[in-house]
mmCIF file of C-alpha atoms in Angstrom:
data_model
loop_
_atom_site.group_PDB
_atom_site.id
_atom_site.type_symbol
_atom_site.label_atom_id
_atom_site.label_comp_id
_atom_site.label_asym_id
_atom_site.label_seq_id
_atom_site.Cartn_x
_atom_site.Cartn_y
_atom_site.Cartn_z
ATOM 1 C CA MET A 1 96.278 107.422 110.827
ATOM 2 C CA SER A 2 96.336 108.795 114.351
ATOM 3 C CA ASP A 3 99.493 110.464 115.675
ATOM 4 C CA ASP A 4 99.085 108.567 118.962
ATOM 5 C CA PRO A 5 102.449 106.828 119.575
ATOM 6 C CA SER A 6 100.667 103.797 121.009
ATOM 7 C CA ASN A 7 98.720 103.365 117.742
ATOM 8 C CA HIS A 8 101.968 103.464 115.802
ATOM 9 C CA ALA A 9 103.441 100.967 118.232
ATOM 10 C CA GLU A 10 100.467 98.616 117.762
ATOM 11 C CA LEU A 11 100.858 98.794 113.984
ATOM 12 C CA SER A 12 104.587 98.186 114.295
ATOM 13 C CA LEU A 13 103.995 95.263 116.641
ATOM 14 C CA MET A 14 101.382 93.639 114.414
ATOM 15 C CA VAL A 15 103.098 94.164 111.070
ATOM 16 C CA GLY A 16 106.739 93.937 112.082
ATOM 17 C CA SER A 17 106.565 90.880 114.275
ATOM 18 C CA THR A 18 104.170 89.025 111.956
ATOM 19 C CA PHE A 19 106.513 89.211 108.963
ATOM 20 C CA ALA A 20 109.875 89.224 110.733
ATOM 21 C CA PHE A 21 112.130 86.243 110.003
ATOM 22 C CA THR A 22 110.262 85.493 106.758
ATOM 23 C CA ASN A 23 111.137 86.248 103.142
ATOM 24 C CA VAL A 24 107.869 88.157 102.631
ATOM 25 C CA PRO A 25 109.163 91.744 103.228
ATOM 26 C CA ARG A 26 112.140 91.284 100.910
ATOM 27 C CA ASN A 27 110.132 89.617 98.132
ATOM 28 C CA PHE A 28 107.308 92.140 98.441
ATOM 29 C CA LEU A 29 109.780 95.013 98.156
ATOM 30 C CA ILE A 30 111.527 93.462 95.143
ATOM 31 C CA VAL A 31 108.216 92.941 93.336
ATOM 32 C CA SER A 32 107.069 96.505 94.049
ATOM 33 C CA ILE A 33 110.363 97.952 92.799
ATOM 34 C CA ILE A 34 110.164 95.879 89.614
ATOM 35 C CA ILE A 35 106.572 97.062 89.047
ATOM 36 C CA SER A 36 107.665 100.667 89.611
ATOM 37 C CA ILE A 37 110.559 100.356 87.172
ATOM 38 C CA LEU A 38 108.375 98.721 84.519
ATOM 39 C CA GLY A 39 105.600 101.280 84.976
ATOM 40 C CA ILE A 40 107.911 104.292 84.763
ATOM 41 C CA SER A 41 109.740 102.695 81.822
ATOM 42 C CA VAL A 42 106.487 102.330 79.884
ATOM 43 C CA LEU A 43 105.607 105.957 80.606
ATOM 44 C CA THR A 44 109.071 107.017 79.419
ATOM 45 C CA ILE A 45 108.952 105.209 76.070
ATOM 46 C CA GLU A 46 106.778 107.792 74.283
ATOM 47 C CA PRO A 47 108.853 110.832 75.352
ATOM 48 C CA LEU A 48 112.024 109.053 74.254
ATOM 49 C CA LEU A 49 110.503 108.189 70.873
ATOM 50 C CA ILE A 50 109.213 111.668 70.033
ATOM 51 C CA GLU A 51 111.797 113.942 71.690
ATOM 52 C CA ASN A 52 113.610 116.243 69.242
ATOM 53 C CA SER A 53 116.556 117.657 71.171
ATOM 54 C CA ASP A 54 118.980 116.297 68.548
ATOM 55 C CA TRP A 55 117.224 117.718 65.470
ATOM 56 C CA GLU A 56 119.419 119.827 63.167
ATOM 57 C CA PRO A 57 119.109 123.611 62.607
ATOM 58 C CA VAL A 58 117.303 124.875 59.521
ATOM 59 C CA GLU A 59 116.198 128.340 58.419
ATOM 60 C CA ALA A 60 112.447 128.751 58.777
ATOM 61 C CA GLN A 61 110.045 131.547 57.798
ATOM 62 C CA ILE A 62 107.001 132.498 59.877
ATOM 63 C CA ILE A 63 103.899 132.608 57.699
ATOM 64 C CA ASP A 64 101.196 133.166 60.281
ATOM 65 C CA THR A 65 100.642 133.245 64.061
ATOM 66 C CA GLY A 66 97.589 133.213 66.266
ATOM 67 C CA VAL A 67 95.967 131.944 69.432
ATOM 68 C CA SER A 68 93.647 128.951 69.706
ATOM 69 C CA SER A 69 91.295 127.987 72.501
ATOM 70 C CA MET A 70 91.863 124.271 71.800
ATOM 71 C CA TRP A 71 94.823 121.977 71.289
ATOM 72 C CA CYS A 72 94.768 118.257 70.522
ATOM 73 C CA GLY A 73 97.810 116.069 70.884
ATOM 74 C CA ASP A 74 98.588 112.933 68.917
ATOM 75 C CA GLY A 75 100.456 110.956 71.596
ATOM 76 C CA TRP A 76 99.429 107.637 73.101
ATOM 77 C CA TRP A 77 97.204 109.070 75.835
ATOM 78 C CA ASP A 78 96.783 112.675 74.683
ATOM 79 C CA GLU A 79 93.320 114.193 74.582
ATOM 80 C CA CYS A 80 92.079 117.583 73.430
ATOM 81 C CA GLU A 81 92.308 120.532 75.796
ATOM 82 C CA ASP A 82 89.836 123.404 75.391
ATOM 83 C CA ASN A 83 89.044 126.734 77.003
ATOM 84 C CA GLY A 84 92.717 127.635 76.812
ATOM 85 C CA HIS A 85 95.050 130.130 75.143
ATOM 86 C CA PHE A 86 97.453 128.154 72.963
ATOM 87 C CA PRO A 87 99.910 129.973 70.658
ATOM 88 C CA THR A 88 99.639 128.767 67.043
ATOM 89 C CA VAL A 89 102.194 129.114 64.256
ATOM 90 C CA GLU A 90 102.370 128.281 60.575
ATOM 91 C CA PHE A 91 105.885 128.199 59.186
ATOM 92 C CA SER A 92 107.861 126.926 56.193
ATOM 93 C CA TRP A 93 111.380 125.735 55.439
ATOM 94 C CA LYS A 94 113.289 124.605 52.376
ATOM 95 C CA ILE A 95 115.722 121.723 51.974
ATOM 96 C CA ASP A 96 117.325 120.610 48.694
ATOM 97 C CA GLY A 97 114.960 122.811 46.716
ATOM 98 C CA VAL A 98 111.862 121.361 48.315
ATOM 99 C CA ASN A 99 109.530 123.634 50.318
ATOM 100 C CA TYR A 100 107.831 122.276 53.419
ATOM 101 C CA LEU A 101 104.962 123.730 55.435
ATOM 102 C CA SER A 102 103.807 122.878 58.960
ATOM 103 C CA GLU A 103 101.810 124.089 61.943
ATOM 104 C CA ASP A 104 103.498 121.688 64.384
ATOM 105 C CA TYR A 105 106.034 124.187 65.651
ATOM 106 C CA ILE A 106 106.250 122.508 69.089
ATOM 107 C CA LEU A 107 105.261 119.095 70.406
ATOM 108 C CA TYR A 108 103.421 120.444 73.460
ATOM 109 C CA PRO A 109 102.454 124.130 73.217
ATOM 110 C CA PRO A 110 101.970 126.106 76.433
ATOM 111 C CA ASN A 111 98.517 127.024 77.680
ATOM 112 C CA LEU A 112 98.774 130.664 78.740
ATOM 113 C CA SER A 113 96.412 132.708 80.877
ATOM 114 C CA SER A 114 95.219 135.015 78.070
ATOM 115 C CA ASP A 115 95.513 135.680 74.341
ATOM 116 C CA SER A 116 97.840 138.589 75.011
ATOM 117 C CA LYS A 117 100.118 136.355 77.078
ATOM 118 C CA ALA A 118 100.140 133.825 74.230
ATOM 119 C CA ASN A 119 101.095 136.518 71.681
ATOM 120 C CA GLN A 120 103.769 137.792 74.046
ATOM 121 C CA TRP A 121 105.171 134.277 74.368
ATOM 122 C CA LEU A 122 105.556 134.104 70.570
ATOM 123 C CA GLU A 123 107.133 137.558 70.290
ATOM 124 C CA ASN A 124 109.674 136.770 73.005
ATOM 125 C CA ARG A 125 110.934 133.941 70.812
ATOM 126 C CA GLY A 126 111.062 136.024 67.643
ATOM 127 C CA ILE A 127 108.089 134.192 66.179
ATOM 128 C CA ILE A 128 106.576 137.091 64.228
ATOM 129 C CA ILE A 129 104.831 136.986 60.854
ATOM 130 C CA GLY A 130 107.398 137.331 58.067
ATOM 131 C CA ALA A 131 110.399 136.700 60.331
ATOM 132 C CA ASN A 132 113.141 134.249 59.443
ATOM 133 C CA ILE A 133 114.269 132.275 62.482
ATOM 134 C CA THR A 134 116.132 129.085 63.233
ATOM 135 C CA GLY A 135 114.020 125.944 63.202
ATOM 136 C CA TYR A 136 115.020 122.341 63.717
ATOM 137 C CA VAL A 137 114.467 119.569 61.212
ATOM 138 C CA ASN A 138 114.314 115.829 61.757
ATOM 139 C CA PRO A 139 117.559 114.465 60.263
ATOM 140 C CA ASN A 140 115.689 111.316 59.245
ATOM 141 C CA ASP A 141 112.690 113.084 57.701
ATOM 142 C CA ASN A 142 112.988 116.528 56.095
ATOM 143 C CA SER A 143 109.211 116.980 56.224
ATOM 144 C CA GLU A 144 109.287 117.211 60.029
ATOM 145 C CA ALA A 145 110.489 120.345 61.762
ATOM 146 C CA VAL A 146 109.815 122.446 64.846
ATOM 147 C CA LEU A 147 110.657 125.930 66.021
ATOM 148 C CA VAL A 148 111.022 124.984 69.675
ATOM 149 C CA LYS A 149 112.872 121.800 70.645
ATOM 150 C CA GLN A 150 111.827 119.724 73.686
ATOM 151 C CA SER A 151 113.856 117.064 75.470
ATOM 152 C CA TRP A 152 112.322 113.788 76.572
ATOM 153 C CA LEU A 153 112.264 115.059 80.171
ATOM 154 C CA GLU A 154 110.264 118.151 79.173
ATOM 155 C CA ILE A 155 107.836 115.969 77.225
ATOM 156 C CA PHE A 156 107.604 113.546 80.147
ATOM 157 C CA TRP A 157 106.443 116.462 82.295
ATOM 158 C CA LYS A 158 104.274 118.201 79.686
ATOM 159 C CA ASN A 159 102.188 115.152 78.706
ATOM 160 C CA ASP A 160 101.419 114.357 82.381
ATOM 161 C CA ASN A 161 103.427 111.134 82.353
ATOM 162 C CA ALA A 162 105.247 112.461 85.400
ATOM 163 C CA PHE A 163 101.881 112.627 87.186
ATOM 164 C CA PHE A 164 100.946 109.110 86.070
ATOM 165 C CA SER A 165 104.299 107.820 87.315
ATOM 166 C CA LEU A 166 103.584 108.929 90.917
ATOM 167 C CA PRO A 167 101.465 105.831 91.727
ATOM 168 C CA CYS A 168 104.398 103.704 90.545
ATOM 169 C CA LEU A 169 106.591 105.424 93.131
ATOM 170 C CA PHE A 170 104.029 105.530 95.933
ATOM 171 C CA CYS A 171 103.297 101.809 95.584
ATOM 172 C CA ASN A 172 106.700 101.237 97.208
ATOM 173 C CA GLY A 173 105.613 102.957 100.423
ATOM 174 C CA ILE A 174 103.900 99.969 102.033
ATOM 175 C CA PRO A 175 106.612 97.447 101.006
ATOM 176 C CA ILE A 176 109.318 99.752 102.367
ATOM 177 C CA PHE A 177 107.413 100.193 105.642
ATOM 178 C CA LEU A 178 106.925 96.433 105.893
ATOM 179 C CA PHE A 179 110.586 95.729 105.149
ATOM 180 C CA VAL A 180 111.960 98.304 107.617
ATOM 181 C CA THR A 181 109.532 97.366 110.397
ATOM 182 C CA ALA A 182 110.225 93.651 110.047
ATOM 183 C CA ARG A 183 113.985 94.204 110.042
ATOM 184 C CA ARG A 184 113.741 96.301 113.201
ATOM 185 C CA PHE A 185 111.994 93.456 114.956
ATOM 186 C CA GLU A 186 114.645 91.032 113.788
ATOM 187 C CA SER A 187 117.272 93.217 115.484
ATOM 188 C CA PHE A 188 115.936 92.091 118.895
ATOM 189 C CA ILE A 189 117.366 88.630 118.220
ATOM 190 C CA PRO A 190 121.153 88.100 118.282
ATOM 191 C CA LYS A 191 122.573 88.308 114.778
ATOM 192 C CA GLU A 192 123.962 84.785 114.792
ATOM 193 C CA ARG A 193 120.458 83.384 115.385
ATOM 194 C CA ARG A 194 118.638 85.404 112.769
ATOM 195 C CA LYS A 195 117.330 83.478 109.828
ATOM 196 C CA ARG A 196 114.596 84.100 107.290
ATOM 197 C CA TYR A 197 112.192 81.370 106.305
ATOM 198 C CA LYS A 198 109.920 80.763 103.348
ATOM 199 C CA LEU A 199 106.207 80.603 103.994
ATOM 200 C CA GLN A 200 104.668 77.160 103.921
ATOM 201 C CA ARG A 201 101.500 76.351 102.023
ATOM 202 C CA VAL A 202 98.869 74.487 104.016
ATOM 203 C CA SER A 203 95.960 72.347 102.885
ATOM 204 C CA ASN A 204 93.400 75.163 102.695
ATOM 205 C CA ASN A 205 95.529 77.088 100.155
ATOM 206 C CA SER A 206 96.731 79.573 102.762
ATOM 207 C CA TRP A 207 100.290 80.307 103.748
ATOM 208 C CA ILE A 208 101.889 80.252 107.181
ATOM 209 C CA ALA A 209 105.344 80.854 108.570
ATOM 210 C CA PRO A 210 107.190 77.744 109.747
ATOM 211 C CA ILE A 211 107.349 77.006 113.465
ATOM 212 C CA GLU A 212 110.967 78.184 113.719
ATOM 213 C CA ALA A 213 110.039 81.619 112.366
ATOM 214 C CA MET A 214 107.034 81.914 114.705
ATOM 215 C CA GLU A 215 109.208 81.053 117.697
ATOM 216 C CA LEU A 216 111.663 83.802 116.748
ATOM 217 C CA GLN A 217 108.768 86.237 116.237
ATOM 218 C CA ALA A 218 107.397 85.475 119.706
ATOM 219 C CA GLU A 219 110.848 85.940 121.246
ATOM 220 C CA ALA A 220 111.336 89.243 119.405
ATOM 221 C CA ARG A 221 107.917 90.459 120.550
ATOM 222 C CA SER A 222 108.831 89.694 124.157
ATOM 223 C CA ALA A 223 112.150 91.548 123.860
ATOM 224 C CA TRP A 224 110.422 94.467 122.102
ATOM 225 C CA LEU A 225 107.869 94.756 124.919
ATOM 226 C CA LYS A 226 110.599 94.811 127.574
ATOM 227 C CA LYS A 227 112.361 97.643 125.787
ATOM 228 C CA LYS A 228 109.126 99.606 125.329
ATOM 229 C CA HIS A 229 107.973 99.231 128.930
ATOM 230 C CA GLY A 230 108.997 102.722 129.980
ATOM 231 C CA SER A 231 107.850 104.440 126.777
ATOM 232 C CA PHE A 232 104.095 104.195 127.376
ATOM 233 C CA THR A 233 101.561 104.565 130.143
ATOM 234 C CA GLU A 234 100.562 101.461 132.056
ATOM 235 C CA LYS A 235 97.268 101.309 130.145
ATOM 236 C CA GLU A 236 98.990 101.588 126.761
ATOM 237 C CA PHE A 237 101.573 99.008 127.741
ATOM 238 C CA GLU A 238 98.834 96.610 128.870
ATOM 239 C CA GLU A 239 97.127 96.971 125.495
ATOM 240 C CA LEU A 240 100.391 96.233 123.695
ATOM 241 C CA SER A 241 100.960 93.238 125.962
ATOM 242 C CA ARG A 242 97.482 91.903 125.200
ATOM 243 C CA LEU A 243 98.079 92.387 121.477
ATOM 244 C CA SER A 244 101.371 90.516 121.777
ATOM 245 C CA GLY A 245 99.601 87.701 123.616
ATOM 246 C CA ALA A 246 96.926 87.513 120.930
ATOM 247 C CA LEU A 247 99.595 87.290 118.226
ATOM 248 C CA ASP A 248 101.342 84.539 120.172
ATOM 249 C CA SER A 249 98.047 82.647 120.452
ATOM 250 C CA SER A 250 97.185 82.971 116.769
ATOM 251 C CA ASN A 251 100.666 81.689 115.860
ATOM 252 C CA ASP A 252 100.569 78.847 118.379
ATOM 253 C CA GLN A 253 101.640 75.685 116.544
ATOM 254 C CA THR A 254 100.834 73.386 119.456
ATOM 255 C CA PRO A 255 99.303 70.180 118.025
ATOM 256 C CA ILE A 256 95.593 69.808 118.636
ATOM 257 C CA GLU A 257 93.692 66.655 119.616
ATOM 258 C CA ARG A 258 91.184 66.898 116.788
ATOM 259 C CA SER A 259 91.830 67.654 113.132
ATOM 260 C CA SER A 260 88.328 68.999 112.472
ATOM 261 C CA TYR A 261 85.445 70.650 114.301
ATOM 262 C CA THR A 262 81.779 71.102 113.459
ATOM 263 C CA LEU A 263 80.177 74.543 113.715
ATOM 264 C CA LEU A 264 76.473 75.363 113.763
ATOM 265 C CA LEU A 265 75.914 78.802 112.220
ATOM 266 C CA ASP A 266 72.922 80.851 113.377
ATOM 267 C CA GLY A 267 71.279 77.674 114.644
ATOM 268 C CA LYS A 268 70.683 76.454 111.082
ATOM 269 C CA LYS A 269 73.674 75.516 108.981
ATOM 270 C CA GLU A 270 76.456 73.132 109.933
ATOM 271 C CA MET A 271 79.970 73.531 108.585
ATOM 272 C CA GLU A 272 83.211 71.706 109.237
ATOM 273 C CA ILE A 273 86.602 73.342 109.671
ATOM 274 C CA LYS A 274 89.848 71.438 109.402
ATOM 275 C CA VAL A 275 92.681 72.566 111.644
ATOM 276 C CA SER A 276 96.334 71.708 112.152
ATOM 277 C CA SER A 277 97.162 73.506 115.403
ATOM 278 C CA GLN A 278 95.688 75.630 118.164
ATOM 279 C CA GLY A 279 96.691 78.808 116.358
ATOM 280 C CA ASP A 280 95.090 77.572 113.146
ATOM 281 C CA LEU A 281 91.859 76.884 115.010
ATOM 282 C CA LEU A 282 91.825 80.296 116.689
ATOM 283 C CA ASN A 283 92.406 82.077 113.397
ATOM 284 C CA LYS A 284 89.603 80.196 111.658
ATOM 285 C CA ILE A 285 87.193 80.823 114.511
ATOM 286 C CA SER A 286 87.958 84.553 114.400
ATOM 287 C CA ASN A 287 87.166 84.631 110.660
ATOM 288 C CA ILE A 288 83.689 83.103 110.971
ATOM 289 C CA ASP A 289 81.210 85.536 109.418
ATOM 290 C CA SER A 290 78.190 84.919 111.623
ATOM 291 C CA ASP A 291 76.643 86.799 114.543
ATOM 292 C CA SER A 292 75.896 83.598 116.405
ATOM 293 C CA PHE A 293 77.379 80.124 116.140
ATOM 294 C CA ILE A 294 78.157 77.046 118.181
ATOM 295 C CA MET A 295 81.412 75.106 118.077
ATOM 296 C CA TYR A 296 81.086 71.448 119.042
ATOM 297 C CA LEU A 297 84.137 70.173 120.896
ATOM 298 C CA GLU A 298 83.010 66.528 120.942
ATOM 299 C CA ASP A 299 81.558 64.061 118.450
ATOM 300 C CA SER A 300 78.280 63.933 120.379
ATOM 301 C CA LYS A 301 77.731 67.540 119.280
ATOM 302 C CA SER A 302 74.731 69.040 121.141
ATOM 303 C CA LYS A 303 74.986 66.358 123.824
ATOM 304 C CA GLY A 304 78.627 67.066 124.600
ATOM 305 C CA ARG A 305 80.907 69.986 125.378
ATOM 306 C CA GLN A 306 80.473 73.019 123.159
ATOM 307 C CA LEU A 307 81.220 76.721 122.851
ATOM 308 C CA GLU A 308 78.510 79.234 121.987
ATOM 309 C CA PHE A 309 79.485 82.588 120.442
ATOM 310 C CA ASN A 310 77.052 85.524 120.351
ATOM 311 C CA PHE A 311 78.014 88.961 119.102
ATOM 312 C CA LEU A 312 76.241 91.499 121.302
ATOM 313 C CA GLY A 313 76.938 94.527 119.167
ATOM 314 C CA ASP A 314 78.082 98.011 120.129
ATOM 315 C CA ARG A 315 78.172 99.130 123.742
ATOM 316 C CA GLY A 316 79.551 102.600 124.322
ATOM 317 C CA GLY A 317 81.616 102.519 121.156
ATOM 318 C CA ASP A 318 83.102 99.044 121.671
ATOM 319 C CA ASP A 319 81.912 95.709 120.283
ATOM 320 C CA TYR A 320 81.158 92.925 122.723
ATOM 321 C CA LEU A 321 81.115 89.163 122.298
ATOM 322 C CA GLN A 322 79.548 86.627 124.644
ATOM 323 C CA ILE A 323 81.162 83.196 124.860
ATOM 324 C CA ARG A 324 79.460 80.381 126.768
ATOM 325 C CA GLU A 325 80.939 76.982 127.535
ATOM 326 C CA LEU A 326 78.316 74.272 127.874
ATOM 327 C CA ILE A 327 77.916 70.547 128.284
ATOM 328 C CA ALA A 328 74.689 69.727 126.498
ATOM 329 C CA ASP A 329 72.270 72.353 127.842
ATOM 330 C CA GLN A 330 74.206 72.980 131.069
ATOM 331 C CA GLU A 331 76.173 76.206 131.156
ATOM 332 C CA ILE A 332 79.612 75.779 132.695
ATOM 333 C CA ARG A 333 80.751 79.377 132.400
ATOM 334 C CA SER A 334 80.016 82.523 130.423
ATOM 335 C CA GLU A 335 81.866 85.757 129.697
ATOM 336 C CA GLU A 336 81.067 88.971 127.859
ATOM 337 C CA ILE A 337 84.283 90.166 126.244
ATOM 338 C CA ASN A 338 85.125 93.639 124.959
ATOM 339 C CA VAL A 339 86.430 92.779 121.506
ATOM 340 C CA GLU A 340 88.117 96.172 121.073
ATOM 341 C CA LYS A 341 90.050 96.175 124.345
ATOM 342 C CA ASN A 342 90.326 92.551 125.429
ATOM 343 C CA PHE A 343 90.193 90.477 122.263
ATOM 344 C CA GLU A 344 93.048 88.242 123.398
ATOM 345 C CA ARG A 345 90.678 86.925 126.075
ATOM 346 C CA ILE A 346 88.668 85.300 123.270
ATOM 347 C CA PHE A 347 91.689 83.200 122.360
ATOM 348 C CA SER A 348 92.476 82.264 125.932
ATOM 349 C CA PHE A 349 88.826 81.327 126.614
ATOM 350 C CA ILE A 350 88.810 79.004 123.608
ATOM 351 C CA LYS A 351 92.138 77.445 124.622
ATOM 352 C CA GLU A 352 90.843 76.826 128.121
ATOM 353 C CA ALA A 353 87.761 75.139 126.676
ATOM 354 C CA LEU A 354 89.945 72.919 124.507
ATOM 355 C CA ASP A 355 91.961 71.912 127.573
ATOM 356 C CA ASN A 356 88.726 71.163 129.401
ATOM 357 C CA ALA A 357 87.472 69.029 126.526
ATOM 358 C CA ASN A 358 90.668 66.980 126.684
ATOM 359 C CA ASN A 359 90.353 66.506 130.442
ATOM 360 C CA ASP A 360 88.382 63.397 131.411
ATOM 361 C CA GLU A 361 87.720 64.683 134.919
ATOM 362 C CA ASP A 362 84.768 66.832 135.881
ATOM 363 C CA TRP A 363 86.953 69.872 136.354
ATOM 364 C CA TRP A 364 84.104 72.226 137.171
ATOM 365 C CA ASP A 365 83.351 70.260 140.367
ATOM 366 C CA GLU A 366 86.865 70.714 141.720
ATOM 367 C CA SER A 367 86.490 74.314 142.777
#
């Protein structure tokens, strides 16, 4: 992400104001924390089950030592490691007259840089052929013993579970950012008026914030812009203002005259979209995946008022869109809009066309 403060401000404006005064940030954060706790708990189970920090001392005798280039674990996710220098030990111990023999002197042996380092590691711990040293036996099973104990935390680190747990922690980053940003936007509204609303499910299986929440979001955006006015250049502030206007338009719950509109995609396929408000219409229009389409504003379709959208492609690094308003084949007006820098104009052009379609007078002759 760019370090440009205006880019950060745009992200804050879009994310914070969109989810402010809703229960989404809180619920999202709770879910992510629960997932993190469950994930880390699962990764902790194995170390807790196999840790041996409470095993009891027992006298053990070193039978043989060596260095191996390979070590294979027997844990849940352990795989063999090769091309290493792993110290190896064979040792014995005796309990109640019964002799036991094992090579599992440690749950996770170290991988040293050379054979000499591995031998040195053994010698530093008194693990020398013929030596008698203190081992540790499983109090619940005399046939299990080690020479080096490891706590669950050491095992958690040695078997890479600590590494696998990082995604569980990092998954909280976005929910925390969303929660903090949304709460900051809420602070622009007096505390006594703040309220958080549940999202409402609409007919097309999508979710929207209730009108009350959208009104508070728009008010918070306006207050946020006023406070930020002196923090950016005029150009940056204009871009933030346009973004705020686009968000206001997309959240506009103003009732619309028609409940459905017909679109003609690429001059071939007709499709119908059902809408509940001006904002709903604008959002659905912006999600149309077609380089060219016509939106009929009247039942007479090609004989009545319509909007024609044509994506013109890249011009100097920015995408352009042409919108034409027509009655039958007669062009009323046309604009080429820089989608990157003036996308809110798309919304306002559509809204103006809707107003024109609802006006019985020949408005274009009144100029």
